[in-house]
Short mmCIF file of C-alpha atoms in Angstrom, two decimals:
data_model
loop_
_atom_site.label_atom_id
_atom_site.label_comp_id
_atom_site.label_asym_id
_atom_site.label_seq_id
_atom_site.Cartn_x
_atom_site.Cartn_y
_atom_site.Cartn_z
CA MET A 1 -13.65 -17.68 24.21
CA PRO A 2 -10.76 -18.27 21.79
CA GLU A 3 -10.19 -15.69 19.09
CA GLN A 4 -10.56 -16.76 15.48
CA ASP A 5 -7.65 -16.31 13.12
CA LYS A 6 -8.23 -13.46 10.70
CA GLN A 7 -8.23 -14.44 7.04
CA VAL A 8 -6.64 -12.31 4.33
CA THR A 9 -9.27 -10.41 2.34
CA TRP A 10 -9.29 -9.35 -1.30
CA ALA A 11 -8.86 -5.73 -0.22
CA GLU A 12 -5.61 -6.61 1.57
CA LEU A 13 -4.37 -8.44 -1.51
CA PHE A 14 -5.21 -5.37 -3.59
CA PHE A 15 -3.15 -3.25 -1.16
CA ALA A 16 -0.23 -5.63 -1.55
CA LEU A 17 -0.41 -5.36 -5.33
CA VAL A 18 -0.57 -1.56 -5.18
CA PHE A 19 2.52 -1.38 -3.01
CA VAL A 20 4.42 -3.82 -5.19
CA VAL A 21 3.75 -1.50 -8.14
CA ALA A 22 4.82 1.51 -6.07
CA VAL A 23 8.10 -0.08 -4.99
CA ALA A 24 8.76 -1.18 -8.58
CA GLN A 25 8.28 2.44 -9.69
CA VAL A 26 10.75 3.60 -7.03
CA ALA A 27 13.21 0.97 -8.25
CA SER A 28 12.87 2.30 -11.80
CA LEU A 29 13.52 5.83 -10.50
CA LEU A 30 16.65 4.59 -8.78
CA HIS A 31 17.72 2.66 -11.86
CA ALA A 32 17.45 5.79 -14.02
CA ASP A 33 19.78 7.76 -11.70
CA HIS A 34 21.65 5.71 -9.12
CA ARG A 35 24.02 8.46 -8.01
CA ARG A 36 23.57 10.41 -4.76
CA PRO A 37 20.87 12.87 -6.00
CA GLY A 38 18.87 10.05 -7.61
CA GLY A 39 19.12 7.98 -4.44
CA GLY A 40 17.90 10.94 -2.42
CA ARG A 41 14.91 11.41 -4.72
CA ALA A 42 14.11 7.70 -4.49
CA ALA A 43 14.30 7.87 -0.68
CA VAL A 44 12.01 10.92 -0.59
CA VAL A 45 9.48 9.00 -2.67
CA LEU A 46 9.91 5.68 -0.84
CA ILE A 47 9.36 7.03 2.69
CA PRO A 48 5.71 8.12 2.12
CA ILE A 49 5.02 4.83 0.34
CA ILE A 50 6.29 2.83 3.31
CA ARG A 51 4.34 5.04 5.75
CA THR A 52 1.18 4.52 3.67
CA TRP A 53 1.77 0.76 3.61
CA GLY A 54 2.13 0.73 7.40
CA GLY A 55 -1.04 2.76 7.83
CA THR A 56 -3.10 0.55 5.57
CA THR A 57 -1.77 -2.54 7.31
CA MET A 58 -2.73 -1.17 10.72
CA HIS A 59 -6.17 -0.16 9.39
CA ALA A 60 -6.76 -3.60 7.90
CA ASN A 61 -5.74 -5.28 11.15
CA THR A 62 -7.94 -3.13 13.37
CA HIS A 63 -11.07 -2.94 11.20
CA ASP A 64 -13.29 -5.63 9.75
CA LEU A 65 -12.86 -5.36 5.98
CA GLU A 66 -15.69 -7.82 5.43
CA ARG A 67 -18.20 -5.02 6.05
CA THR A 68 -19.20 -3.20 2.87
CA PHE A 69 -18.54 0.35 4.09
CA GLU A 70 -15.07 -0.56 5.40
CA ARG A 71 -14.24 -2.44 2.20
CA LEU A 72 -15.28 0.49 -0.02
CA GLY A 73 -13.15 2.86 2.02
CA ALA A 74 -10.22 0.47 1.80
CA PHE A 75 -10.54 0.16 -1.97
CA ALA A 76 -10.80 3.95 -2.33
CA PHE A 77 -7.61 4.34 -0.31
CA GLY A 78 -5.96 1.62 -2.39
CA LEU A 79 -6.93 3.34 -5.63
CA CYS A 80 -5.41 6.59 -4.37
CA GLY A 81 -2.23 4.68 -3.58
CA LEU A 82 -2.26 3.14 -7.05
CA PHE A 83 -2.59 6.56 -8.67
CA MET A 84 0.27 7.77 -6.47
CA ALA A 85 2.41 4.85 -7.67
CA LEU A 86 1.57 5.44 -11.32
CA ALA A 87 2.39 9.13 -11.03
CA LEU A 88 5.96 8.45 -9.86
CA PRO A 89 7.69 8.35 -13.27
#
């Protein structure tokens, strides 16, 4: 039985938007202070964002986000990531 290709869901698109905002916030942090201490602070902030992005990507690939419970959990996690991104400045 051939496997079907998995389609991108709205929850995954929401994750992508959240992480674009987070990386833009890190870029603004780096723009404000692009010397060594500012670059270190930007790296300290960027590493958890990238780890979170990897975790959400793995979760979305291994779970069916078309089910309501999984989708609600994914959106809750995405909202937490969005609040984390907005709190960066």
